[in-house]
């Protein structure tokens, strides 16, 4: 042809229409959706991997790791923890033993053993011993009773069965009174509801009353042969009331004479608010002979930072903390999983898909931030665990649901703000090697993004299985969190969701899973009540920091979501500093 080929106007319109149709068909083929619901990362390899239907299967029956009952640091003091492993309270006693053992690893090494397995002179192999007397129906080995009376090793005795130590006859009882200065056979009890506080080292310490129906009053009156370490304060309707047969509103709660320290109860229930747990903790320093100097240490963690975080928020909190010379931690979610706009499909993004977030994280590092890995996806499969399946909202390492009541029998329901969050059981894939693969996938994302390999881990919502915690201990130097501990670790039975103990720590420990745990013990700021937890203001967190001063190595450690009003963070940091705490990197917490 002599001239250029040109389409007519009608032909051009038709050609453009055809191209639009082809593009739409391509989107449907590739993404299985229309542009109105399309989001970035939809049907990506990440989305497919982490929403695999196999992840939503029945609870795993894979064998659970068998853990040693002897654990902690080889250097330092060694402590034997004895507990009752028979009867209806066996599971609770196992959890009390683990909790006590975890605390004692701060000072060195601990060994947990059923008191029924005690043999002659066993206590002489340790620097100290603790007996958890939670069940009055349990007979105690004569070898144990004889050794406690004869040894010079310090022994702490909690709660029940102390009368057995005084001996079955008058002659032995007289020997006990002569050595220790009091008579357990003459002890009385007081209704737990009356003891709302305990006085310790001149300070009134709050006590939760629901933990036990009654507590022991070891003696009444005065006694120059022993040292009263802490005193029960009895009240009724806000006014002092009688604790003892002689009408006194006070009674000994913790006493010490010769080698024996006695506590009137096992102070290990409701520990998030039951501050006698802190008194219990502080008494260990004297029990094992620790000469650790008093410190006031603080730490802060910025929570749930992932691919969809706002970089401006991240830079703003980093600038503030740097201006206050406050080192900080950043809990990073490497992979974001969520549903598209109409809920018909799932999408997956990693940090490498969000260079602006990565740049903000690097900025935080330059301002004194330490990045820690906060799960891999912070959710599991497509299940509501318990909320939505979306990263940042759900649990990852254990299955949870919403119930209408906080105690059994449970009625499960769709989650509302008034629901209780209740553990259900292990997730479908709960093998240690499977968890290690999942952990490594998240760590690789952080490395690929140029952020370095994290050495510290935080379990999403502090909920995990035995096998997942073992995997974390094998893959990372430490965890920074509170933890769940199962009775099954000591009973040898399969773990059960309702038989676990959530523990927060007043200092750094080496827990039974085999890893270091840095403490987070204040919680976080919330703007309203959620799932039967009251709103937590800066003032509330500061009040908890003040309570933690009960322990001579005091720790005030909390976390904060960067999308909240930064004034909350400022008030909390300022209030904690006014109490004399010094902020430091979490790796420096004692």
Coordinates of C-alpha atoms in Angstrom, one line a residue:
X1 CA 0.0 0.0 0.0
X2 CA 1.1 3.5 -0.7
X3 CA -0.3 5.1 2.5
X4 CA -0.1 4.3 6.3
X5 CA -2.6 1.9 7.6
X6 CA -5.1 3.6 9.9
X7 CA -8.0 2.2 12.0
X8 CA -11.3 3.9 11.8
X9 CA -12.6 5.5 15.0
X10 CA -15.1 2.7 15.4
X11 CA -12.3 0.1 14.9
X12 CA -10.1 1.8 17.5
X13 CA -12.9 1.7 20.1
X14 CA -13.4 -2.0 19.3
X15 CA -9.7 -2.7 19.6
X16 CA -9.4 -1.0 23.0
X17 CA -12.5 -2.8 24.3
X18 CA -11.0 -6.1 23.2
X19 CA -7.8 -5.4 25.0
X20 CA -9.7 -4.5 28.2
X21 CA -11.6 -7.8 28.0
X22 CA -8.3 -9.7 27.5
X23 CA -6.8 -8.0 30.5
X24 CA -9.9 -8.7 32.7
X25 CA -9.8 -12.4 31.6
X26 CA -6.1 -12.5 32.5
X27 CA -6.8 -11.1 36.0
X28 CA -9.5 -13.7 36.5
X29 CA -7.2 -16.5 35.3
X30 CA -4.3 -15.4 37.4
X31 CA -6.0 -14.2 40.5
X32 CA -9.4 -15.9 40.3
X33 CA -11.2 -12.6 41.1
X34 CA -12.3 -9.3 39.7
X35 CA -10.5 -6.0 40.2
X36 CA -13.0 -4.8 42.8
X37 CA -11.8 -7.4 45.3
X38 CA -8.1 -7.8 44.2
X39 CA -5.4 -7.0 46.8
X40 CA -1.7 -7.2 46.5
X41 CA -0.3 -10.6 47.3
X42 CA -3.6 -12.4 46.6
X43 CA -3.2 -16.1 45.8
X44 CA 0.6 -15.6 46.1
X45 CA 2.9 -18.4 47.0
X46 CA 3.0 -17.1 50.6
X47 CA -0.8 -17.0 50.8
X48 CA -1.0 -20.6 49.5
X49 CA 1.7 -21.9 51.8
X50 CA 0.3 -20.4 55.0
X51 CA -3.4 -21.1 54.3
X52 CA -2.9 -24.7 53.3
X53 CA -6.0 -26.7 54.3
X54 CA -3.7 -29.2 56.2
X55 CA -3.0 -26.5 58.7
X56 CA -6.6 -26.4 59.7
X57 CA -6.8 -30.1 60.6
X58 CA -7.4 -31.9 63.8
X59 CA -5.1 -31.4 66.8
X60 CA -1.7 -33.1 66.4
X61 CA -1.0 -36.4 68.1
X62 CA 2.7 -36.2 67.4
X63 CA 4.8 -37.2 70.4
X64 CA 5.7 -34.3 72.7
X65 CA 9.3 -33.7 73.7
X66 CA 10.4 -35.2 77.0
X67 CA 12.0 -32.5 79.0
X68 CA 14.5 -32.9 81.8
X69 CA 13.4 -32.0 85.3
X70 CA 16.9 -30.8 86.0
X71 CA 17.6 -27.5 84.3
X72 CA 18.9 -24.0 84.5
X73 CA 22.5 -22.6 84.6
X74 CA 25.3 -24.9 85.7
X75 CA 27.0 -22.0 87.5
X76 CA 25.4 -20.6 90.6
X77 CA 23.2 -22.2 93.3
X78 CA 21.4 -25.5 93.0
X79 CA 18.0 -26.0 94.5
X80 CA 15.8 -29.1 94.9
X81 CA 12.1 -28.5 94.4
X82 CA 9.8 -31.2 95.9
X83 CA 6.1 -31.6 95.1
X84 CA 3.2 -33.9 95.7
X85 CA 2.5 -36.0 92.5
X86 CA -0.5 -38.0 93.7
X87 CA -4.1 -37.3 94.3
X88 CA -6.6 -34.9 92.8
X89 CA -4.1 -32.0 92.9
X90 CA -1.3 -33.7 91.1
X91 CA -1.6 -31.6 87.9
X92 CA -1.7 -28.3 89.9
X93 CA 1.2 -29.4 92.0
X94 CA 3.3 -30.2 88.9
X95 CA 2.6 -26.7 87.5
X96 CA 3.5 -25.1 90.8
X97 CA 6.8 -27.0 90.8
X98 CA 7.6 -25.9 87.3
X99 CA 6.8 -22.3 88.1
X100 CA 9.0 -22.5 91.2
X101 CA 11.8 -24.2 89.4
X102 CA 11.7 -21.6 86.6
X103 CA 12.2 -18.8 89.2
X104 CA 15.0 -20.6 90.9
X105 CA 17.0 -20.8 87.6
X106 CA 17.7 -17.1 88.0
X107 CA 20.2 -18.2 90.7
X108 CA 21.5 -21.3 89.0
X109 CA 20.1 -24.8 88.5
X110 CA 17.0 -26.5 89.8
X111 CA 15.8 -30.1 90.0
X112 CA 12.1 -31.0 90.3
X113 CA 11.2 -34.2 92.0
X114 CA 8.1 -35.8 93.5
X115 CA 8.5 -35.9 97.3
X116 CA 7.6 -39.6 97.2
X117 CA 10.8 -40.2 95.4
X118 CA 12.9 -38.6 98.1
X119 CA 15.8 -40.8 99.5
X120 CA 18.1 -40.5 102.5
X121 CA 20.3 -37.4 102.5
X122 CA 19.2 -36.2 99.1
X123 CA 19.0 -32.6 100.3
X124 CA 22.7 -32.7 100.9
X125 CA 23.4 -32.7 97.2
X126 CA 21.9 -29.2 96.8
X127 CA 22.4 -25.7 98.2
X128 CA 18.8 -25.4 99.2
X129 CA 15.4 -27.1 99.0
X130 CA 11.8 -26.1 98.5
X131 CA 8.8 -28.2 99.5
X132 CA 5.4 -27.3 97.9
X133 CA 2.7 -28.5 100.3
X134 CA -0.4 -28.0 98.3
X135 CA -2.2 -31.2 99.3
X136 CA -2.8 -32.1 103.0
X137 CA -3.8 -35.7 102.1
X138 CA -0.3 -36.7 100.9
X139 CA 1.9 -38.7 103.3
X140 CA 5.5 -37.6 103.4
X141 CA 8.5 -39.9 103.4
X142 CA 10.1 -40.3 106.8
X143 CA 13.5 -39.8 105.2
X144 CA 12.5 -36.4 104.0
X145 CA 11.1 -35.3 107.4
X146 CA 14.2 -36.6 109.2
X147 CA 16.5 -34.8 106.8
X148 CA 14.7 -31.4 107.0
X149 CA 15.0 -31.6 110.8
X150 CA 18.7 -32.6 110.8
X151 CA 20.2 -30.8 107.8
X152 CA 21.9 -27.4 107.9
X153 CA 20.8 -26.8 104.3
X154 CA 18.2 -24.0 104.1
X155 CA 14.7 -25.4 103.4
X156 CA 11.5 -23.4 102.4
X157 CA 8.2 -25.1 103.2
X158 CA 5.0 -23.8 101.6
X159 CA 1.5 -24.3 103.0
X160 CA 0.3 -27.8 104.0
X161 CA 1.7 -30.8 106.0
X162 CA 4.0 -28.7 108.2
X163 CA 2.6 -30.6 111.3
X164 CA 4.2 -33.8 110.0
X165 CA 7.6 -32.1 110.4
X166 CA 6.9 -31.6 114.0
X167 CA 6.7 -35.3 114.5
X168 CA 4.0 -37.8 115.6
X169 CA 4.8 -37.8 119.3
X170 CA 5.4 -35.3 122.1
X171 CA 9.1 -35.9 122.3
X172 CA 9.8 -35.1 118.7
X173 CA 7.4 -32.1 118.9
X174 CA 9.4 -30.8 121.8
X175 CA 12.6 -31.1 119.8
X176 CA 11.0 -29.2 117.0
X177 CA 9.8 -26.4 119.3
X178 CA 13.2 -26.2 120.9
X179 CA 15.0 -25.9 117.5
X180 CA 12.5 -23.8 115.6
X181 CA 10.6 -21.9 118.3
X182 CA 7.0 -22.7 117.3
X183 CA 4.6 -25.6 117.2
X184 CA 2.9 -26.5 113.9
X185 CA 0.4 -28.7 115.7
X186 CA -0.9 -25.6 117.4
X187 CA -1.3 -23.7 114.1
X188 CA -4.7 -22.3 113.1
X189 CA -6.1 -21.1 109.8
X190 CA -7.9 -18.0 108.6
X191 CA -10.4 -17.5 105.8
X192 CA -8.5 -16.5 102.7
X193 CA -11.0 -13.8 101.9
X194 CA -9.9 -11.8 104.9
X195 CA -6.3 -11.6 104.0
X196 CA -6.2 -8.9 101.4
X197 CA -2.6 -7.8 101.8
X198 CA 0.7 -8.9 103.3
X199 CA 3.2 -6.5 104.9
X200 CA 6.7 -7.2 103.7
X201 CA 9.8 -5.0 104.5
X202 CA 7.6 -2.2 105.7
X203 CA 5.4 -2.1 102.6
X204 CA 1.8 -3.3 102.1
X205 CA 1.7 -5.9 99.3
X206 CA -1.6 -6.8 97.6
X207 CA -2.9 -10.3 97.9
X208 CA -5.5 -11.9 95.7
X209 CA -7.9 -13.9 97.9
X210 CA -9.3 -16.5 95.4
X211 CA -6.3 -18.7 95.3
X212 CA -7.0 -20.8 98.4
X213 CA -10.0 -21.2 100.8
X214 CA -7.8 -20.6 103.8
X215 CA -4.3 -19.9 104.8
X216 CA -2.2 -21.1 107.8
X217 CA -1.6 -19.0 110.9
X218 CA 1.6 -20.7 112.2
X219 CA 1.5 -19.1 115.7
X220 CA -0.1 -16.3 117.6
X221 CA 1.4 -13.7 119.9
X222 CA 5.1 -12.9 119.9
X223 CA 8.1 -15.2 119.6
X224 CA 11.7 -14.1 120.0
X225 CA 13.1 -17.4 118.7
X226 CA 12.2 -16.7 115.1
X227 CA 12.0 -14.0 112.5
X228 CA 8.7 -12.9 111.0
X229 CA 9.5 -12.0 107.4
X230 CA 6.0 -11.1 106.3
X231 CA 2.6 -10.5 108.0
X232 CA -0.9 -11.2 106.9
X233 CA -3.2 -8.2 107.2
X234 CA -6.9 -9.2 107.8
X235 CA -9.7 -6.9 106.8
X236 CA -13.5 -7.2 106.3
X237 CA -15.5 -4.6 104.5
X238 CA -12.4 -2.5 104.4
X239 CA -11.8 -2.5 108.1
X240 CA -9.3 -4.5 110.2
X241 CA -10.7 -7.8 111.5
X242 CA -9.4 -10.8 113.5
X243 CA -6.9 -13.1 111.9
X244 CA -6.3 -15.2 115.0
X245 CA -8.0 -16.7 118.0
X246 CA -6.6 -13.9 120.2
X247 CA -8.3 -11.3 118.0
X248 CA -5.3 -9.8 116.3
X249 CA -5.8 -8.3 112.8
X250 CA -2.3 -9.5 111.9
X251 CA -0.7 -13.0 111.7
X252 CA 2.7 -14.3 110.5
X253 CA 2.6 -15.1 106.7
X254 CA 6.3 -16.0 106.3
X255 CA 8.7 -16.9 109.2
X256 CA 12.3 -18.1 109.5
X257 CA 14.1 -20.0 112.2
X258 CA 17.2 -22.1 112.1
X259 CA 17.4 -23.6 108.5
X260 CA 13.6 -23.5 108.0
X261 CA 11.6 -20.8 106.1
X262 CA 7.8 -21.3 106.3
X263 CA 5.1 -19.6 104.1
X264 CA 1.5 -19.8 105.1
X265 CA 0.3 -20.7 101.6
X266 CA 1.5 -21.6 98.1
X267 CA 1.5 -18.1 96.5
X268 CA 1.3 -19.1 92.9
X269 CA -2.3 -18.4 91.8
X270 CA -3.4 -15.2 89.9
X271 CA 0.2 -14.1 89.7
X272 CA -0.5 -11.2 87.3
X273 CA -2.2 -9.4 90.2
X274 CA -1.3 -11.5 93.3
X275 CA 1.8 -9.6 94.5
X276 CA 2.7 -12.1 97.2
X277 CA 4.1 -14.0 94.3
X278 CA 6.8 -11.2 94.3
X279 CA 7.4 -11.7 98.0
X280 CA 7.8 -15.4 97.4
X281 CA 10.3 -14.6 94.7
X282 CA 12.3 -12.2 96.8
X283 CA 12.6 -14.7 99.6
X284 CA 14.6 -16.9 97.3
X285 CA 17.6 -14.5 97.5
X286 CA 18.1 -15.3 101.2
X287 CA 17.2 -19.0 100.8
X288 CA 20.0 -19.6 98.3
X289 CA 22.4 -17.0 99.8
X290 CA 22.5 -14.8 96.8
X291 CA 24.4 -11.6 97.2
X292 CA 23.1 -10.0 93.9
X293 CA 23.0 -6.2 94.3
X294 CA 19.6 -4.5 94.1
X295 CA 18.8 -3.0 90.7
X296 CA 15.9 -1.2 89.0
X297 CA 15.9 -2.3 85.4
X298 CA 13.3 -1.5 82.7
X299 CA 12.7 -2.5 79.1
X300 CA 10.1 -1.6 76.4
X301 CA 9.1 -3.5 73.2
X302 CA 7.2 -2.1 70.2
X303 CA 4.7 -4.7 69.3
X304 CA 3.2 -6.2 66.1
X305 CA 5.3 -4.5 63.5
X306 CA 4.8 -6.1 60.1
X307 CA 4.5 -5.5 56.4
X308 CA 1.3 -3.4 56.8
X309 CA 2.7 -1.1 59.6
X310 CA 2.7 2.6 59.0
X311 CA 6.4 3.7 58.6
X312 CA 5.5 7.1 60.0
X313 CA 4.4 5.6 63.3
X314 CA 7.6 3.6 63.5
X315 CA 9.8 6.5 62.9
X316 CA 7.8 8.7 65.4
X317 CA 8.2 6.3 68.3
X318 CA 11.8 5.6 67.5
X319 CA 12.6 9.3 67.6
X320 CA 10.9 9.8 70.9
X321 CA 12.6 6.8 72.6
X322 CA 16.0 7.9 71.2
X323 CA 15.4 11.4 72.6
X324 CA 14.9 9.9 76.0
X325 CA 18.0 7.6 75.7
X326 CA 15.7 4.6 76.0
X327 CA 16.9 1.5 74.1
X328 CA 14.0 -0.5 72.8
X329 CA 13.0 -3.8 71.1
X330 CA 10.8 -4.2 68.0
X331 CA 8.6 -7.3 67.7
X332 CA 8.6 -7.9 63.9
X333 CA 6.0 -10.1 62.1
X334 CA 7.9 -11.2 58.9
X335 CA 4.9 -12.3 56.9
X336 CA 1.4 -10.8 56.7
X337 CA -1.5 -13.1 55.9
X338 CA -5.1 -11.8 55.5
X339 CA -8.3 -12.0 53.5
X340 CA -9.1 -9.9 50.4
X341 CA -11.8 -7.3 50.5
X342 CA -14.8 -9.5 50.1
X343 CA -13.4 -12.4 52.1
X344 CA -13.3 -14.8 49.1
X345 CA -9.5 -15.4 49.1
X346 CA -6.3 -14.9 51.0
X347 CA -3.3 -12.8 50.4
X348 CA 0.3 -13.0 51.6
X349 CA 3.0 -10.3 51.9
X350 CA 6.4 -10.4 53.3
X351 CA 8.7 -7.5 54.5
X352 CA 10.5 -7.7 51.2
X353 CA 7.3 -6.6 49.5
X354 CA 7.3 -3.4 51.6
X355 CA 10.6 -1.6 51.2
X356 CA 9.2 1.5 53.0
X357 CA 8.6 -0.6 56.1
X358 CA 12.0 -2.1 55.9
X359 CA 13.6 1.3 55.7
X360 CA 11.7 2.4 58.8
X361 CA 12.9 -0.7 60.6
X362 CA 16.5 0.1 59.7
X363 CA 15.9 3.6 60.9
X364 CA 14.7 2.1 64.2
X365 CA 17.9 0.1 64.4
X366 CA 19.9 3.2 64.0
X367 CA 18.0 4.8 66.9
X368 CA 18.8 2.0 69.4
X369 CA 16.2 -0.6 68.4
X370 CA 16.8 -4.3 68.6
X371 CA 14.6 -6.4 66.2
X372 CA 13.2 -9.6 67.5
X373 CA 11.1 -12.1 65.6
X374 CA 7.4 -12.1 66.6
X375 CA 6.2 -15.4 65.1
X376 CA 6.4 -16.0 61.4
X377 CA 2.8 -15.1 60.4
X378 CA 1.2 -14.5 63.8
X379 CA -1.8 -16.6 62.7
X380 CA -2.4 -20.2 61.7
X381 CA -4.0 -21.5 58.5
X382 CA -7.5 -20.2 57.6
X383 CA -9.0 -20.9 61.0
X384 CA -10.3 -18.2 63.4
X385 CA -7.7 -18.6 66.0
X386 CA -9.7 -17.2 67.7
X387 CA -10.6 -14.1 65.8
X388 CA -10.1 -13.9 62.0
X389 CA -7.1 -15.7 60.7
X390 CA -5.4 -12.4 60.1
X391 CA -1.7 -11.8 61.0
X392 CA -1.4 -9.8 64.3
X393 CA -4.8 -10.8 65.6
X394 CA -4.5 -14.6 66.0
X395 CA -2.4 -17.1 67.8
X396 CA 0.1 -19.1 65.8
X397 CA 1.6 -21.8 68.0
X398 CA -1.6 -23.1 69.8
X399 CA -5.3 -23.3 69.1
X400 CA -7.7 -21.0 70.9
X401 CA -11.4 -20.3 70.8
X402 CA -13.9 -17.9 72.2
X403 CA -16.2 -19.0 75.0
X404 CA -19.1 -17.4 76.9
X405 CA -17.6 -18.4 80.3
X406 CA -14.1 -18.3 81.7
X407 CA -14.4 -21.8 83.4
X408 CA -15.5 -25.2 82.3
X409 CA -17.9 -26.4 81.0
X410 CA -17.3 -24.1 78.0
X411 CA -19.7 -23.0 75.4
X412 CA -17.8 -21.9 72.3
X413 CA -19.1 -18.9 70.4
X414 CA -18.2 -16.4 67.7
X415 CA -15.8 -13.9 69.3
X416 CA -17.3 -10.8 70.8
X417 CA -15.7 -8.2 73.0
X418 CA -17.2 -10.0 76.0
X419 CA -15.9 -13.4 75.1
X420 CA -13.3 -15.3 77.1
X421 CA -10.2 -16.5 75.2
X422 CA -9.9 -20.2 75.9
X423 CA -7.1 -22.7 74.9
X424 CA -8.4 -25.5 72.8
X425 CA -5.4 -27.7 72.0
X426 CA -2.4 -28.3 69.8
X427 CA -2.6 -27.2 66.1
X428 CA -2.6 -29.8 63.3
X429 CA 1.2 -29.6 62.7
X430 CA 3.0 -29.7 66.0
X431 CA 6.2 -31.5 65.4
X432 CA 9.4 -29.9 66.6
X433 CA 11.0 -30.0 63.1
X434 CA 7.9 -28.6 61.5
X435 CA 8.0 -25.7 63.9
X436 CA 11.7 -25.2 63.2
X437 CA 11.0 -25.0 59.5
X438 CA 8.3 -22.4 60.1
X439 CA 10.6 -20.3 62.4
X440 CA 13.4 -20.4 59.9
X441 CA 11.1 -19.2 57.1
X442 CA 10.3 -16.1 59.1
X443 CA 13.9 -15.5 60.1
X444 CA 14.9 -15.8 56.4
X445 CA 12.5 -13.1 55.4
X446 CA 14.1 -10.7 57.9
X447 CA 17.6 -11.6 56.6
X448 CA 16.5 -11.2 53.0
X449 CA 15.2 -7.8 53.8
X450 CA 18.6 -6.8 55.1
X451 CA 17.6 -6.6 58.7
X452 CA 19.9 -9.3 60.0
X453 CA 19.1 -12.6 61.6
X454 CA 17.1 -12.2 64.8
X455 CA 18.4 -14.0 67.9
X456 CA 15.4 -13.4 70.2
X457 CA 11.9 -14.7 69.7
X458 CA 8.5 -13.7 71.0
X459 CA 5.6 -16.1 70.8
X460 CA 2.4 -14.5 69.5
X461 CA 0.0 -13.7 72.3
X462 CA 2.3 -15.8 74.6
X463 CA 0.6 -19.0 73.6
X464 CA 2.5 -22.1 72.5
X465 CA 2.7 -25.9 72.7
X466 CA 5.5 -27.9 74.4
X467 CA 7.0 -28.8 71.0
X468 CA 6.9 -25.2 69.7
X469 CA 8.7 -23.9 72.8
X470 CA 11.3 -26.6 72.4
X471 CA 11.8 -25.5 68.8
X472 CA 12.2 -21.9 69.8
X473 CA 14.8 -22.8 72.4
X474 CA 16.8 -24.7 69.8
X475 CA 16.6 -21.9 67.2
X476 CA 17.1 -18.7 69.2
X477 CA 19.3 -17.4 72.0
X478 CA 16.3 -16.3 74.1
X479 CA 12.6 -15.5 74.2
X480 CA 11.3 -12.2 75.4
X481 CA 7.8 -12.8 76.9
X482 CA 5.6 -14.6 79.4
X483 CA 5.2 -18.4 78.8
X484 CA 2.8 -21.3 79.1
X485 CA 3.9 -24.4 81.0
X486 CA 2.0 -27.7 81.0
X487 CA 1.5 -30.2 83.9
X488 CA 2.2 -33.0 81.4
X489 CA 5.9 -32.0 81.4
X490 CA 6.2 -33.7 84.8
X491 CA 3.3 -36.1 84.8
X492 CA 4.3 -37.8 81.5
X493 CA 0.7 -37.7 80.2
X494 CA -0.3 -36.0 76.9
X495 CA -0.7 -32.3 77.4
X496 CA -4.2 -30.8 77.9
X497 CA -5.3 -27.3 77.1
X498 CA -6.8 -26.8 80.6
X499 CA -3.8 -28.0 82.5
X500 CA -1.3 -25.2 81.7
X501 CA 0.2 -22.4 83.8
X502 CA 0.9 -18.9 82.3
X503 CA 3.9 -17.4 84.1
X504 CA 5.4 -13.9 84.0
X505 CA 8.8 -13.4 85.4
X506 CA 10.3 -10.7 87.7
X507 CA 13.8 -11.2 86.2
X508 CA 15.6 -13.2 83.6
X509 CA 15.3 -17.0 83.9
X510 CA 16.4 -20.2 82.1
X511 CA 13.1 -22.1 81.8
X512 CA 12.3 -25.8 81.6
X513 CA 12.1 -25.7 77.8
X514 CA 15.8 -25.1 77.7
X515 CA 16.1 -21.4 76.8
X516 CA 16.7 -18.0 78.4
X517 CA 13.6 -16.0 78.9
X518 CA 13.7 -12.2 79.3
X519 CA 10.9 -10.8 81.4
X520 CA 7.9 -8.9 80.2
X521 CA 5.8 -8.4 83.3
X522 CA 3.7 -5.2 83.0
X523 CA 1.6 -5.9 80.0
X524 CA 0.5 -3.3 77.5
X525 CA -1.6 -0.2 77.2
X526 CA -5.2 -0.7 75.9
X527 CA -7.8 1.9 75.3
X528 CA -10.8 -0.2 76.3
X529 CA -11.9 -3.4 77.9
X530 CA -11.3 -6.5 75.8
X531 CA -12.3 -10.1 76.4
X532 CA -12.9 -9.5 80.1
X533 CA -9.6 -7.7 80.6
X534 CA -10.0 -4.1 81.9
X535 CA -8.5 -1.2 80.0
X536 CA -4.8 -0.7 80.9
X537 CA -3.7 2.9 81.2
X538 CA -0.2 4.3 81.6
X539 CA -1.0 4.9 85.3
X540 CA -1.9 1.2 85.7
X541 CA 1.4 0.0 84.1
X542 CA 3.3 2.4 86.4
X543 CA 1.5 1.0 89.4
X544 CA 2.5 -2.5 88.4
X545 CA 6.1 -1.3 88.0
X546 CA 5.9 0.1 91.6
X547 CA 4.6 -3.3 92.8
X548 CA 7.6 -5.0 91.2
X549 CA 9.9 -3.1 93.5
X550 CA 9.2 -5.8 96.0
X551 CA 11.9 -7.9 94.3
X552 CA 15.4 -6.7 95.0
X553 CA 16.4 -7.1 91.3
X554 CA 13.3 -5.2 90.2
X555 CA 12.1 -5.3 86.5
X556 CA 9.6 -3.1 84.8
X557 CA 9.1 -4.4 81.2
X558 CA 6.2 -3.6 79.0
X559 CA 5.1 -3.4 75.3
X560 CA 3.4 -0.7 73.2
X561 CA 1.7 -0.7 69.8
X562 CA 3.1 2.1 67.7
X563 CA -0.2 3.0 66.1
X564 CA -1.5 4.2 69.5
X565 CA -1.3 7.8 70.7
X566 CA 2.3 8.4 71.5
X567 CA 1.3 10.3 74.7
X568 CA 0.5 7.0 76.3
X569 CA 4.1 5.9 75.7
X570 CA 5.5 9.1 77.0
X571 CA 3.5 8.9 80.2
X572 CA 4.5 5.3 80.8
X573 CA 8.2 5.9 80.2
X574 CA 8.2 9.0 82.4
X575 CA 6.3 7.3 85.2
X576 CA 8.7 4.3 85.2
X577 CA 11.7 6.5 85.2
X578 CA 10.3 8.5 88.2
X579 CA 10.3 5.2 90.2
X580 CA 14.1 5.0 89.7
X581 CA 14.1 2.4 86.9
X582 CA 16.8 2.6 84.2
X583 CA 15.9 1.4 80.7
X584 CA 18.3 -0.9 79.1
X585 CA 18.5 -3.4 76.1
X586 CA 16.6 -6.5 77.0
X587 CA 19.8 -8.6 76.6
X588 CA 21.1 -6.7 79.7
X589 CA 18.2 -7.5 82.0
X590 CA 19.5 -9.5 85.0

